[in-house]
Coordinates of C-alpha atoms and ligand atoms in Angstrom, one line a residue:
X241 CA 75.7 193.1 125.5
X242 CA 76.0 194.7 128.6
X243 CA 79.3 194.2 130.5
X244 CA 77.4 194.4 134.0
X245 CA 74.9 192.3 132.9
X246 CA 75.3 189.8 129.8
X247 CA 72.6 186.7 131.5
X248 CA 70.0 188.6 129.8
X249 CA 71.6 188.1 126.7
X250 CA 72.6 184.7 127.3
X251 CA 68.8 184.0 128.1
X252 CA 67.9 185.2 124.7
X253 CA 71.1 183.7 122.7
X254 CA 69.9 180.2 124.2
X255 CA 66.4 180.3 122.7
X256 CA 67.2 182.4 119.8
X257 CA 70.0 181.9 118.4
X258 CA 71.9 179.2 120.5
X259 CA 75.0 179.0 118.0
X260 CA 75.9 182.9 117.0
X261 CA 77.2 184.1 115.0
X262 CA 78.9 187.6 114.6
X263 CA 81.7 189.7 115.0
X264 CA 83.0 192.0 117.7
X265 CA 84.1 195.3 118.2
X266 CA 87.3 195.7 116.9
X267 CA 87.2 192.4 114.7
X268 CA 87.3 194.4 111.9
X269 CA 86.2 191.2 108.8
X270 CA 86.8 188.2 111.6
X271 CA 83.8 186.7 112.7
X272 CA 83.4 184.7 116.2
X273 CA 80.2 181.9 116.3
X274 CA 79.8 182.0 120.4
X275 CA 77.8 179.2 121.5
X276 CA 75.2 179.0 124.8
X277 CA 73.3 176.4 125.6
X278 CA 74.8 174.1 128.3
X279 CA 74.3 170.9 126.1
X280 CA 76.4 172.1 123.1
X281 CA 78.9 173.6 125.0
X282 CA 80.1 170.8 126.8
X283 CA 80.2 169.0 123.8
X284 CA 82.0 171.2 122.3
X285 CA 84.4 171.6 125.4
X286 CA 85.6 167.4 124.7
X287 CA 84.9 167.9 120.7
X288 CA 89.2 166.9 119.0
X289 CA 87.8 169.3 116.3
X290 CA 87.6 172.0 117.8
X291 CA 91.7 172.9 118.6
X292 CA 93.0 174.8 120.4
X293 CA 96.4 175.0 118.6
X294 CA 97.4 178.8 116.4
X295 CA 98.6 176.8 113.8
X296 CA 94.6 176.5 113.2
X297 CA 93.7 179.5 114.5
X298 CA 93.1 182.0 111.0
X299 CA 95.8 184.6 109.5
X300 CA 93.2 188.2 110.5
X301 CA 93.5 186.3 114.0
X302 CA 97.7 185.9 113.8
X303 CA 97.2 189.7 112.2
X304 CA 95.5 191.0 114.5
X305 CA 98.4 189.9 116.8
X306 CA 96.5 188.0 119.6
X307 CA 98.7 184.7 118.6
X308 CA 101.8 183.4 117.2
X309 CA 101.1 181.0 114.6
X310 CA 103.6 178.7 116.4
X311 CA 101.9 178.2 119.4
X312 CA 104.6 181.1 121.2
X313 CA 102.9 183.9 122.9
X314 CA 104.7 186.4 124.6
X315 CA 105.7 183.7 127.5
X316 CA 106.4 181.1 126.1
X317 CA 104.6 177.8 125.2
X318 CA 101.3 176.9 126.5
X319 CA 99.5 173.8 127.4
X320 CA 96.4 175.5 126.9
X321 CA 96.9 176.2 123.3
X322 CA 98.0 173.0 122.7
X323 CA 96.4 169.8 121.7
X324 CA 97.4 166.1 122.2
X325 CA 100.3 164.8 122.0
X326 CA 101.3 168.1 123.3
X327 CA 99.3 168.5 125.5
X328 CA 99.3 165.0 126.9
X329 CA 102.4 165.9 127.5
X330 CA 102.7 168.9 129.1
X331 CA 99.8 168.3 131.3
X332 CA 101.0 165.0 132.5
X333 CA 104.8 166.2 133.2
X334 CA 103.0 169.2 135.6
X335 CA 100.1 167.1 137.6
X336 CA 103.4 164.5 138.2
X337 CA 104.4 168.2 140.2
X338 CA 101.0 169.5 140.4
X339 CA 99.4 166.6 142.7
X340 CA 96.7 166.8 144.7
X341 CA 99.0 166.1 147.8
X342 CA 100.1 169.7 147.5
X343 CA 97.9 171.2 147.0
X344 CA 95.5 170.1 150.6
X345 CA 98.9 171.8 152.5
X346 CA 98.2 174.9 151.6
X347 CA 95.1 174.5 153.6
X348 CA 96.6 176.0 156.6
X349 CA 99.2 178.3 155.1
X350 CA 95.9 179.4 153.3
X351 CA 94.0 180.7 155.8
X352 CA 97.0 182.2 157.9
X353 CA 97.5 184.1 154.9
X354 CA 93.8 184.4 155.0
X355 CA 93.9 186.2 159.1
X356 CA 95.9 188.4 158.8
X357 CA 94.5 190.6 155.2
X358 CA 90.7 190.2 157.3
X359 CA 92.4 192.0 160.6
X360 CA 94.4 194.6 157.7
X361 CA 90.5 194.7 157.0
X362 CA 89.4 195.4 160.2
X363 CA 91.8 197.6 161.0
X364 CA 91.7 199.1 157.9
X365 CA 88.0 199.9 159.2
X366 CA 88.6 201.0 162.5
X367 CA 91.6 203.6 160.5
X368 CA 88.4 205.3 158.5
X369 CA 85.7 205.4 160.8
X370 CA 83.9 203.4 157.7
X371 CA 83.0 205.9 155.9
X372 CA 85.4 205.2 152.6
X373 CA 84.6 201.4 152.5
X374 CA 86.9 198.8 152.2
X375 CA 87.9 197.3 148.6
X376 CA 87.3 193.5 149.5
X377 CA 88.9 192.6 146.2
X378 CA 92.8 194.9 147.0
X379 CA 92.5 194.1 150.6
X380 CA 91.6 189.8 149.6
X381 CA 90.8 188.7 146.5
X382 CA 93.6 189.8 145.0
X383 CA 97.1 189.8 147.3
X384 CA 95.3 186.1 148.5
X385 CA 95.1 184.2 145.5
X386 CA 98.4 185.5 144.2
X387 CA 100.5 184.9 148.0
X388 CA 99.8 181.4 147.5
X389 CA 100.3 181.1 144.3
X390 CA 104.3 182.9 144.5
X391 CA 105.3 180.9 148.2
X392 CA 103.3 177.9 145.6
X393 CA 106.1 178.7 142.9
X394 CA 109.0 179.8 145.3
X395 CA 108.9 183.8 143.9
X396 CA 109.4 186.2 146.1
X397 CA 106.1 187.8 147.2
X398 CA 108.1 191.4 146.9
X399 CA 107.5 190.7 143.1
X400 CA 104.0 190.6 142.9
X401 CA 103.2 193.8 141.6
X402 CA 105.3 193.1 138.7
X403 CA 102.9 190.3 138.2
X404 CA 100.2 191.9 138.5
X405 CA 101.1 194.2 135.5
X406 CA 101.8 191.9 133.7
X407 CA 99.7 189.1 133.6
X408 CA 96.8 192.5 133.1
X409 CA 98.7 193.0 130.1
X410 CA 98.9 189.6 128.8
X411 CA 95.6 188.1 130.1
X412 CA 93.6 190.9 127.3
X413 CA 93.9 190.3 123.7
X414 CA 95.7 193.4 122.1
X415 CA 93.4 195.5 119.2
X416 CA 95.5 198.5 118.6
X417 CA 99.1 198.6 118.1
X418 CA 99.3 200.3 120.9
X419 CA 98.0 196.8 122.7
X420 CA 100.0 195.4 120.9
X421 CA 103.6 196.5 122.4
X422 CA 102.3 196.2 125.9
X423 CA 101.3 192.7 126.1
X424 CA 104.8 192.4 123.8
X425 CA 106.1 193.9 126.5
X426 CA 105.5 192.4 129.3
X427 CA 104.9 189.3 127.9
X428 CA 109.3 189.3 127.8
X429 CA 109.6 191.4 130.9
X430 CA 108.1 188.4 132.8
X431 CA 109.8 185.4 130.0
X432 CA 112.6 187.3 131.3
X433 CA 112.0 186.9 135.3
X434 CA 110.9 183.4 135.0
X435 CA 114.7 182.2 133.4
X436 CA 116.2 183.7 135.8
X437 CA 114.2 182.3 138.7
X438 CA 114.7 178.8 136.5
X439 CA 118.1 180.0 136.4
X440 CA 118.0 179.5 140.7
X441 CA 116.2 177.4 141.5
X442 CA 118.2 174.9 139.2
X443 CA 121.2 175.3 140.9
X444 CA 119.7 174.8 144.1
X445 CA 118.1 171.3 142.9
X446 CA 121.8 170.7 141.7
X447 CA 123.5 171.2 144.6
X448 CA 120.8 169.4 146.3
X449 CA 120.9 166.4 144.1
X450 CA 122.2 163.9 146.3
X451 CA 119.7 163.8 149.0
X452 CA 117.7 163.8 145.8
X453 CA 113.6 163.7 145.5
X454 CA 110.8 163.2 143.6
X455 CA 108.6 165.7 142.0
X456 CA 105.7 166.0 144.4
X457 CA 108.3 165.9 147.2
X458 CA 110.2 169.1 145.7
X459 CA 109.6 172.5 148.2
X460 CA 107.7 174.6 145.8
X461 CA 106.4 174.1 142.1
X462 CA 109.1 175.3 139.7
X463 CA 111.6 172.5 141.3
X464 CA 109.5 169.6 141.6
X465 CA 108.5 171.2 137.2
X466 CA 112.1 170.9 136.9
X467 CA 112.9 167.6 138.3
X468 CA 110.1 166.0 136.6
X469 CA 111.1 167.9 133.5
X470 CA 114.4 166.4 133.9
X471 CA 113.7 162.7 135.6
X472 CA 111.6 162.3 132.0
X473 CA 113.9 164.4 129.3
X474 CA 110.4 165.4 128.1
X475 CA 110.4 169.4 128.7
X476 CA 111.9 172.3 126.7
X477 CA 113.2 176.0 129.1
X478 CA 110.6 177.5 127.0
X479 CA 107.3 174.5 128.0
X480 CA 108.9 175.0 131.5
X481 CA 109.0 178.6 130.7
X482 CA 105.0 179.0 129.3
X483 CA 103.9 175.8 132.0
X484 CA 105.2 178.4 135.0
X485 CA 103.4 181.7 133.8
X486 CA 100.0 179.9 132.5
X487 CA 100.3 179.3 136.5
X488 CA 100.9 182.6 137.3
X489 CA 98.2 183.8 135.2
X490 CA 95.5 181.1 135.2
X491 CA 96.2 180.9 139.4
X492 CA 95.5 184.6 140.7
X493 CA 93.4 186.1 138.0
X494 CA 90.4 183.5 138.2
X495 CA 90.6 183.1 141.5
X496 CA 90.6 186.7 141.5
X497 CA 87.0 186.7 140.6
X498 CA 86.0 183.6 142.9
X499 CA 85.8 185.3 145.5
X500 CA 84.6 189.0 144.4
X501 CA 81.9 187.9 142.3
X502 CA 81.0 184.8 145.2
X503 CA 80.7 187.8 148.2
X504 CA 79.5 190.5 145.6
X505 CA 77.0 187.3 145.7
X506 CA 76.5 187.1 148.8
X507 CA 75.9 190.9 149.4
X508 CA 73.3 190.8 146.5
X509 CA 71.3 187.9 148.4
X510 CA 71.9 188.2 151.8
X511 CA 69.2 184.9 153.1
X512 CA 71.6 182.8 151.3
X513 CA 74.8 184.5 153.4
X514 CA 72.6 184.3 155.9
X515 CA 71.7 180.4 155.6
X516 CA 75.8 180.4 155.4
X517 CA 76.6 181.8 158.3
X518 CA 73.3 179.9 160.4
X519 CA 75.2 176.0 158.4
X520 CA 78.8 176.1 157.6
X521 CA 78.8 173.0 156.5
X522 CA 77.3 174.1 153.2
X523 CA 80.0 176.1 152.5
X524 CA 81.5 173.4 149.4
X525 CA 78.2 173.6 147.9
X526 CA 77.5 177.3 148.5
X527 CA 81.3 177.4 147.0
X528 CA 80.2 174.8 143.3
X529 CA 76.8 177.5 142.6
X530 CA 78.5 181.0 143.3
X531 CA 80.8 179.7 140.8
X532 CA 77.9 178.5 138.2
X533 CA 76.2 181.6 138.8
X534 CA 78.8 184.0 138.9
X535 CA 81.3 182.2 136.3
X536 CA 84.5 184.1 136.9
X537 CA 85.3 182.7 133.2
X538 CA 82.3 183.7 131.4
X539 CA 83.8 182.2 127.5
X540 CA 86.6 179.3 127.4
X541 CA 89.9 180.4 126.4
X542 CA 88.9 181.0 121.7
X543 CA 88.9 177.4 120.2
X544 CA 90.0 176.5 116.2
X545 CA 87.5 173.8 114.0
X546 CA 89.7 172.0 112.3
X547 CA 86.6 170.1 110.0
X548 CA 83.3 171.0 109.7
X549 CA 81.4 170.4 113.3
X550 CA 77.9 170.3 113.6
X551 CA 77.1 172.1 117.2
X552 CA 73.4 171.5 118.4
X553 CA 72.1 171.3 114.1
X554 CA 74.5 174.6 113.1
X555 CA 76.7 173.2 111.5
X556 CA 80.3 175.6 111.8
X557 CA 82.8 175.2 108.9
X558 CA 85.9 174.2 109.0
X559 CA 88.0 177.3 110.7
X560 CA 85.5 179.6 112.1
X561 CA 87.1 180.9 115.9
X562 CA 84.2 179.2 118.4
X563 CA 83.3 181.2 121.5
X564 CA 82.1 178.5 124.5
X565 CA 80.3 181.0 127.3
X566 CA 80.7 179.4 130.4
X567 CA 78.5 182.3 132.6
X568 CA 75.6 181.1 129.9
X569 CA 75.5 177.8 130.2
X570 CA 76.2 177.6 133.8
X571 CA 72.1 179.0 133.6
X572 CA 71.0 176.6 131.3
X573 CA 67.4 175.8 132.9
X574 CA 67.7 173.2 130.5
X575 CA 70.3 172.1 133.1
X576 CA 69.9 173.2 135.9
X577 CA 66.4 173.8 137.9
X578 CA 65.6 178.1 137.9
X579 CA 69.3 178.7 136.3
X580 CA 69.0 182.5 137.5
X581 CA 68.6 181.8 141.2
X582 CA 70.9 181.5 143.5
X583 CA 71.1 178.5 145.9
X584 CA 72.5 177.2 147.7
X585 CA 71.6 174.5 148.6
X586 CA 71.1 173.3 145.2
X587 CA 71.9 169.5 144.7
X588 CA 71.9 169.5 140.0
X589 CA 76.0 170.5 140.4
X590 CA 77.4 169.7 137.4
X591 CA 78.6 173.3 136.1
X592 CA 81.9 174.2 133.5
X593 CA 83.2 177.2 135.5
X594 CA 86.2 174.7 134.8
X595 CA 86.0 173.9 132.0
X596 CA 86.0 169.8 130.6
X597 CA 87.5 167.9 128.9
X598 CA 92.0 167.6 128.5
X599 CA 91.4 171.1 129.2
X600 CA 89.5 170.8 132.4
X601 CA 91.4 173.6 134.7
X602 CA 94.6 172.3 136.6
X603 CA 93.9 174.4 139.7
X604 CA 90.1 173.4 140.7
X605 CA 91.5 171.8 144.0
X606 CA 93.7 174.9 144.9
X607 CA 91.6 177.7 143.7
X608 CA 88.0 175.7 145.7
X609 CA 90.0 175.5 149.2
X610 CA 91.1 179.0 148.4
X611 CA 87.4 180.5 148.0
X612 CA 86.2 178.4 150.2
X613 CA 88.6 179.6 153.3
X614 CA 88.2 183.7 152.1
X615 CA 84.5 183.2 151.9
X616 CA 83.7 181.0 154.7
X617 CA 86.3 183.6 157.3
X618 CA 84.6 186.7 155.8
X619 CA 81.3 185.3 156.1
X620 CA 81.7 184.2 160.1
X621 CA 84.3 187.5 161.2
X622 CA 81.8 190.0 159.5
X623 CA 78.8 188.3 159.7
X624 CA 77.1 193.1 159.0
X625 CA 79.3 192.8 155.7
X626 CA 76.8 194.9 153.4
X627 CA 78.1 196.7 150.0
X628 CA 79.2 200.5 150.2
X629 CA 78.3 201.0 147.0
X630 CA 74.9 200.9 144.9
X631 CA 75.9 197.6 142.4
X632 CA 75.3 199.6 139.4
X633 CA 78.1 201.8 140.7
X634 CA 80.2 198.8 140.4
X635 CA 83.1 198.7 137.4
X636 CA 83.4 195.4 136.0
X637 CA 86.5 194.1 134.4
X638 CA 86.3 193.0 131.4
X639 CA 89.8 192.4 128.4
X640 CA 88.3 193.2 125.1
X641 CA 86.1 190.9 123.0
X642 CA 88.2 187.8 123.3
X643 CA 88.8 188.5 126.9
X644 CA 87.4 184.9 129.2
X645 CA 87.4 186.6 132.2
X646 CA 84.9 188.9 134.4
X647 CA 84.8 190.2 137.9
X648 CA 84.3 193.7 139.2
X649 CA 87.5 195.5 138.7
X650 CA 86.3 196.4 143.0
X651 CA 84.1 195.0 145.8
X652 CA 83.9 198.7 148.6
X653 CA 82.7 196.9 151.5
X654 CA 81.2 197.9 155.1
X655 CA 82.4 195.8 157.8
X656 CA 79.0 197.0 159.8
X657 CA 75.7 198.5 159.6
X658 CA 76.2 202.3 159.9
Ligands
HEM1131 C1 92.5 175.8 133.1 C2 88.9 178.0 135.2 C3 91.8 178.6 139.4 C4 95.4 176.7 136.0 C5 91.1 176.6 133.2 C6 90.1 176.6 131.5 C7 89.1 176.8 132.3 C8 89.5 177.7 134.2 C9 87.7 177.5 132.3 C10 89.8 175.3 130.6 C11 90.0 176.8 129.5 C12 89.5 175.9 128.5 O1 89.1 175.4 127.9 O2 90.1 177.4 127.4 C13 89.5 178.6 136.3 C14 88.5 179.4 137.3 C15 89.4 179.5 138.6 C16 91.4 178.8 138.1 C17 87.5 179.7 137.4 C18 89.1 180.2 139.9 C19 88.5 180.3 140.6 C20 93.1 178.5 138.2 C21 94.2 177.8 139.7 C22 95.3 177.7 138.4 C23 94.9 177.4 137.4 C24 94.3 178.8 141.3 C25 96.6 176.9 138.9 C26 97.4 176.9 139.8 C27 94.8 176.1 135.3 C28 95.7 175.7 134.2 C29 95.0 175.2 133.3 C30 93.1 175.8 133.6 C31 97.2 175.5 134.3 C32 95.1 175.0 131.6 C33 94.9 174.0 131.6 C34 95.0 172.9 129.9 O3 95.2 173.2 129.0 O4 95.4 171.1 129.7 N1 90.8 177.3 134.3 N2 91.0 178.5 137.0 N3 93.8 177.9 137.0 N4 93.9 176.4 134.6 FE1 91.5 177.3 135.6

């Protein structure tokens, strides 16, 4: 399957082998069931027999060091890899802290950060006289979400390059001893940092106890989590570390790809970019369509069949590893008319880019807000934006056979037609 364009392969699989068993490179002796049709993917995302906790993982995956059987990744325990009732408890607590009100209040700050980054982009193009092109990933798609999530959590922005490095190592499942060592070290560094952050924040929360406020009134998410956890006495230190780690990693790696893949799609479809400029009220539907058209998370995190499960007429035996191809489901022509076609006026919504069921993305409102602000501002401010290299020259980000993300490593653009 080519990394640059997996969609033709997915189209083939949807008709010929919609629940396809294969052995990815590097997973010697281990196979995976890849599900590609919309109806099957959506049903499987909500199927409690497909568990997330690594205690259900086959031995060979544990041997590869992807997980430990107790569910602790290198940086704590995460709800993304938990099942009810633990998942329910963890998710309820973070929802108390990460409210829609908290996200909506971020709008002016996200707009301000975007404006600053766009001004720097304009300056950079003047300085280099349009020769090399500006990399939109380095100049906007990466710094915007990581700045926002660091501010939301109360993490000093000066540490963001460290986070970038650690989280890159953590999202790439290691299939070699060297990869495993790098990942474990990154996990330890991140966990150590988060523990220090919690200790400092807890002290501030304790000092302010006189005017104790509810979780959603706390100035940052780490304080809010500490208050929510203490109020309900339901969160272990490892679980707070895991939660903050998950928010940090999930909170920026994916949104980088929404902005990167979304802008790439618009640059390759100038008619759609022009339409968006002419009708800015289409921005929310355009972002939904960009999420569908080239989904930032290509495949959901793997599931484990706890019993024999029928998926689309195929029996997936107990103990199997199941991968749900969100990007394929989002192109399924039985669900989306002309699914391979980008159409920002599309009215058949219901993509699964944020997953579905109990693990549906907790950060979806924030991701949508960041996507709308960044993509809207780029299209408005730089009407002559073009790709500075042929699309085939772009390098796709790929983290290995179990990797779930899809994005471009760089996106060089020119601000004006030369
Ligand atoms: C879960 C996609 C941004 C936090 C998920 C899942 C998907 C997803 C597909 C479910 C994975 C599965 O079922 O295996 C995305 C996309 C994003 C994005 C496409 C950006 C465009 C964010 C942001 C945050 C976030 C900004 C937080 C600040 C989470 C969390 C979960 C999650 C905490 C786990 C929820 C659970 O297990 O109950 N995301 N995400 N995501 N996402 Fe996002």
